[in-house]
Amino acid sequence: MKRKYAVAASVVVAASLTLAACSGSPEEEPAESSGPVTLTLSGWSLDITPEFQVLADGFKAATGNTVELVEYDPAEYNTLLTADLGAGAGPDIITQKEVKYVPVFVDGEQLLDVSDVEIPDAVSGASSYEVDGAQYAVPYRQDSWVLFYNKDIFDAAGVEYPDGSWTWDDYDAAAAALTTAEHFGTYEHRWQSTTQGFANAQFDGDIFSGDYEYMTDLYERRLAREAAGYQIDFATSSANSPTYQGEFGKQHAAMLPMGTWYVASLISQQTSGEADTFNWGFAPIPQVDDSTVDKPVTFGDPTGFGINAAIDPAKVDAAKAFLEYSMSDEAASLLAGIGITPANTSDAVVDAYFAVEGVPTDDVSKFAWSTHETLPENPTDANTSAVQTILGTLHTEILTKAKTIEQAIADAGAAVAAL
Amino acid sequence: MAVTELVVVPSTPSDDPGPGPRVDRSTRPASRLGRVVGSILLVAFALALLVPFFWMVLSSFKNPNEVFSVPVRLWPETWHWEHYVELWTDTGMATWLRNTIFLSTVVTFLQVLTGSFAAYGFAKVRFPGRDVLFLLYLGTIAVPWQSYMIPQYIMLAQFRLTNTLLAIIVLQAFGAFGVFLMKQYFESIPEELSEAARIDGLNEYSIWARIMLPLSTPALASLALLTFVNTWNDYLGPLLYLRSKENWTVQLGLKNFVANNLEADYAMLFTGLTISVIPIAVIFLLGQRFFVEGIATSGLKG
Amino acid sequence: MTSAVADGIGTPSPRRRSKLVLRNTLLGWSFILPNFIGFALITLVPVVSLFYVSLTDYNVFGKGEFIGFENFQKLVADPLFHRSFINTLYFAVLHVPLTIVVSLGLALLLNTKLRGVAFFRTAAFFPYITSIVAIALVWNLLFSPDFGPINQFLRFLGIENPPGWLTSQDWAMPAIVIISTWRDMGYYMILFLAGLQTVPRELYEAARVDGANALQRFWNVTLPGIRPTMFLVTVLLTIASLKIFDLIIVLSPGGTQAPNQATVVLSQFIYQKGFIESKFGYASAGAVALFLVCIIATVVQFLINKKRSA
């Protein structure tokens, strides 16, 4: 393929087409073994995602090496990155935005084996980047799903705050008690993970099994809440496309199951006035029963860094040093300091996180943030994307009432079996 | 139907009542009725077409959280004119517009020029392999761009064209669409005209320039307009090729602007969309004339 | 199709004939070449390479090997492919005739001298110039099952259970056809308007003298007069309908997840397999299938057109 294009290219040059020699690929400077190295790193929405710059600055201070950020559109991140990698213009360090694409990059031989990079014990989520026993990336942040709640609405309704011992029954009851003419009891976003993520984690579900019986309970509850008007129903949500930040931030809903990344967004939106000012906290996500209250079971995927297999060999050591740095206590504390949930949650990092202006400091929030068993949302497997697509169909079918839960589960099972 | 009434003559009461030209100058009630019915139809049509558009424009004046209120409301509670100012001051709108205008103009010029030139070859010259070649052109229209955009990207990267405006130009300017469109129109122009010109000693290139082009004004205007609009509204192409902010187009800039605001500020988005539609609407209004300047009138009499 | 150079009287000598052919070939190519250079490089090469890729198990980064027709065998057995194939045809069968009728009607209506016609022409073209993002947002709201104005109006008319439109299995595709027609009619109206200009007015005069009424004139003068345009529009519209992508992507988020995959279409299938699942060879096989469907449809239209104009 490559050769074919090269031939085409030479034909063109022979045809003496004048080409503007200006390209988007970073100019390769011959890196000297000594002296500082400049690495490139892919990121997205840099204006509102400061974590990349924070790591780059910290790394520069620690090692003297520079990291330049390359910005991509978040919605088309993987497509654009794929195009650049195919064209040999990819960044040195590839940020793994979604775990389900890791097998794709590994399969395409785009990632360097980084098994020799030291991973500290306090870091969670590293197993998501293991393929056939080798490590292809390392996690620097690990969000997990918790329950956000609006303390003011709870107070007004006289409902007890979630205390870390809630089961789904408690959640249903609270949603009912909190619903008024002004707001819904809870808001669950349109993503399939808002129901399936918990079902997979708490009911020992296996998305490759083809047997999705275990999702029935949580779907029945959700349909019941929607039917009773305790939360906006899926069809309306699809038609009106509200944002979850708007629903919770504008106090249209009293509760919101969401990933911990929302903490930083909510604080900044309350500061800027985009969101109303109200008291809030977050608690562990409700559990199936009280057997798991000591270490609540939830889900979440890490975000990590891999190294481009086509990187200039002279830069490999510097790139690995960056990976190591991104997991260090120092870097994790810097990340925690801007409201990010790092993969490394040693005690020093916890303190740094809860010292941030605006982060709720009650014990339940602290417990929810630092103590949980987080199962991966997307197991690292070549079939993950295909299966998640099928399960996305199941999600929509059930919630738009196109099929009964039973029927949708049976059909999804058949589709997975046919893969 | 009233094709023929489009010659630019002052309107008289005997003008066409809509469905079909009139036989004589007597005013039949049917024709009056036809005129009224035609007008009513037009107004109904226009309303259906414009309601969503009005909603977009009106939403640009709303408070961001008002845009998706339930139930749907058309009229803003309070008018926020400041969105239009903010868009200019807070974003690179000026740069985006400049790039987009530049791209659309160059692409349109190239597409119309090379497309109509090639169309003459396909429509009026007979040579072996012509039809096969034309089918090849047509065939590429039938392949979705998404399926070959990556190989194409890799190839253009070899030419070091990525992240340049030139990439978008070469991507858009040599499409098969323009060739196909112009070929169809050239074929409907009577051959006698060319024959007469040949007898007068004109060569084929002069015939293309002096007979064919002037006679196909409506088609050229259509092609220019449609090409311009396509380039103006293209999102995926610029997204794939233009990485640096100084090269962004309006569509790309607006999309990023929304993605970069934590709470999707739909009011601001609609402000940008409204601004991005206005130039085309103006061009279209100004270009009206050219769509309705038939070759029918110049006919074969001269 | 007429030759640019008359063949002379009687049969020309073979030598003269071959000279003539050579001259015409050079002439034809001289017209086509400027466009063809750009076209061949930018479009033709990648498209042709697609056919090769469809016979490999390449991933999206171009790593893989030749596997012959294996992808096509898999395609035939793939339920998602079946679904998207049927949906694509369903969309095209609804969308093509509807859009032709509406846009031709519009063109005829706007080709008159009624008051304000210039404004209406612009209005009809508005949907096409409005960005797809805005269209998706607006129509999703209009079609909202419980609060949307469309269903409120239907309830007002006394329809108890109006359809769920984009969220329902049976009505999602018709809803998309409606939106698509609304969006595209301005575009094809422009083409028809230009085509209507080519009908010589003498023919209308003659028909009128013969006492033909409006309908007869439309049938016997207008329609034959705009045949090249009609052919152009039909071919373009058919291909565009079979290729529909962006509108479906923005209207049914998660596209392939719409109820029972009611709106998944071929180009989406290609996108899903190629970019989301990184099976580039397999996706290319899907693209080749779509290409064949388009080509068959086009060739059929070509033949019908040839027969009619014969």
Coordinates of N, CA and C in Angstrom, one line a residue, chain A residues 5 9 12 19-20 22-24 45 48 71-73 76 79-80 83-84 87 240 243 245-246 250 268-269 274, chain B residues 65 68 70 149-151 153-155 157-160 162-164 166 235 239-240 243 245 255 259-260 262-263:
Chain A
Y5 N 1.5 4.1 -2.9 CA 1.4 5.6 -2.8 C 2.7 6.3 -3.2
A9 N 3.2 9.0 -5.9 CA 3.9 10.3 -5.5 C 5.0 10.6 -6.5
V12 N 3.7 11.9 -9.7 CA 3.3 13.3 -9.6 C 4.4 14.2 -9.7
L19 N 4.2 21.7 -5.5 CA 3.5 21.4 -4.3 C 4.0 22.4 -3.2
A20 N 3.0 22.9 -2.5 CA 3.4 23.7 -1.4 C 4.0 22.9 -0.3
C22 N 4.5 22.5 2.8 CA 4.3 22.9 4.1 C 3.4 21.8 4.7
S23 N 3.9 21.2 5.7 CA 3.2 20.0 6.2 C 2.9 20.1 7.7
G24 N 1.9 19.4 8.0 CA 1.5 19.4 9.4 C 2.4 18.6 10.3
S45 N -9.4 19.6 23.1 CA -10.1 20.8 23.8 C -9.1 21.4 24.9
I48 N -10.1 23.8 27.7 CA -10.9 23.5 28.9 C -10.3 22.2 29.5
E71 N -3.3 19.5 19.3 CA -4.7 19.5 19.6 C -5.6 18.8 18.6
Y72 N -6.5 17.9 19.0 CA -7.4 17.2 18.1 C -8.9 17.5 18.6
D73 N -9.8 17.4 17.6 CA -11.2 17.5 17.9 C -11.6 16.3 18.8
E76 N -13.9 13.6 17.2 CA -13.3 12.8 16.1 C -11.9 12.4 16.4
T79 N -10.5 9.1 14.8 CA -10.4 9.1 13.3 C -9.2 10.0 12.9
L80 N -9.1 11.1 13.5 CA -8.0 12.1 13.1 C -6.6 11.5 13.5
A83 N -5.7 8.8 11.0 CA -5.2 9.4 9.7 C -3.8 9.9 9.9
D84 N -3.5 10.5 11.0 CA -2.1 11.0 11.2 C -1.1 9.9 11.3
A87 N -0.4 8.4 8.1 CA 0.5 9.2 7.3 C 1.8 9.4 7.8
N240 N -34.5 16.4 22.8 CA -34.1 17.8 23.2 C -32.6 17.9 23.5
T243 N -27.8 18.7 28.0 CA -26.5 18.3 28.5 C -26.6 17.9 30.0
Q245 N -24.5 18.5 32.3 CA -24.0 19.7 33.0 C -25.2 20.7 33.2
G246 N -26.0 20.8 32.2 CA -27.1 21.8 32.3 C -28.2 21.3 33.3
K250 N -28.1 23.5 36.5 CA -29.1 24.4 36.5 C -30.3 23.9 37.4
S268 N -15.8 24.7 38.1 CA -15.5 25.9 37.2 C -16.8 26.5 36.7
Q269 N -17.8 25.7 36.4 CA -19.1 26.3 35.9 C -19.8 27.2 37.0
E274 N -22.0 29.9 34.8 CA -22.8 29.0 33.9 C -23.7 28.1 34.6
Chain B
N65 N -29.8 28.6 28.2 CA -30.6 27.5 28.8 C -32.0 27.6 28.3
F68 N -33.4 25.0 24.7 CA -34.1 23.7 24.7 C -35.1 23.6 25.8
V70 N -38.6 23.0 27.6 CA -39.7 22.2 27.3 C -40.9 22.9 28.0
M149 N -11.2 8.1 2.4 CA -10.6 9.3 2.9 C -9.2 9.0 3.5
I150 N -9.0 7.9 4.2 CA -7.8 7.6 4.8 C -6.6 7.4 3.8
P151 N -6.8 6.5 2.8 CA -5.8 6.3 1.8 C -5.5 7.7 1.1
Y153 N -5.8 10.6 2.4 CA -5.1 11.4 3.3 C -3.6 11.1 3.3
I154 N -3.4 9.7 3.4 CA -2.0 9.3 3.4 C -1.2 9.7 2.1
M155 N -1.9 9.7 1.0 CA -1.3 10.1 -0.2 C -1.0 11.6 -0.2
A157 N -0.6 13.4 2.3 CA 0.5 13.6 3.3 C 1.8 13.4 2.7
Q158 N 1.9 12.4 1.7 CA 3.2 12.2 1.0 C 3.5 13.5 0.2
F159 N 2.6 14.1 -0.3 CA 2.8 15.4 -1.1 C 3.0 16.6 -0.1
R160 N 3.0 16.3 1.2 CA 3.1 17.3 2.2 C 2.0 18.4 2.1
T162 N -0.9 18.1 3.9 CA -1.8 18.2 5.1 C -1.6 19.5 5.8
N163 N -2.7 19.9 6.4 CA -2.7 21.2 7.2 C -2.4 22.4 6.3
T164 N -2.8 22.3 5.0 CA -2.7 23.5 4.1 C -4.1 23.7 3.5
L166 N -4.5 24.5 0.5 CA -4.3 23.9 -0.8 C -4.9 22.5 -0.8
Y235 N -17.6 20.0 6.3 CA -17.1 19.9 7.7 C -16.0 18.9 7.8
L239 N -12.0 19.2 8.7 CA -11.7 18.6 10.0 C -10.5 17.7 9.9
L240 N -10.4 16.9 8.8 CA -9.4 15.9 8.6 C -8.0 16.6 8.3
R243 N -5.3 21.2 10.8 CA -5.0 21.1 12.2 C -4.8 22.4 13.0
K245 N -5.1 26.3 14.0 CA -6.2 27.2 14.1 C -6.2 28.3 13.1
K255 N -17.7 24.5 15.4 CA -17.8 23.2 16.1 C -16.9 23.1 17.3
A259 N -17.5 22.7 21.3 CA -16.9 21.6 22.0 C -16.0 22.1 23.1
N260 N -15.5 23.3 23.0 CA -14.6 23.8 24.0 C -15.3 24.6 25.1
L262 N -17.7 24.2 28.2 CA -18.2 23.0 29.0 C -19.6 22.8 28.8
E263 N -20.4 23.8 28.9 CA -21.8 23.6 28.7 C -22.1 24.1 27.3

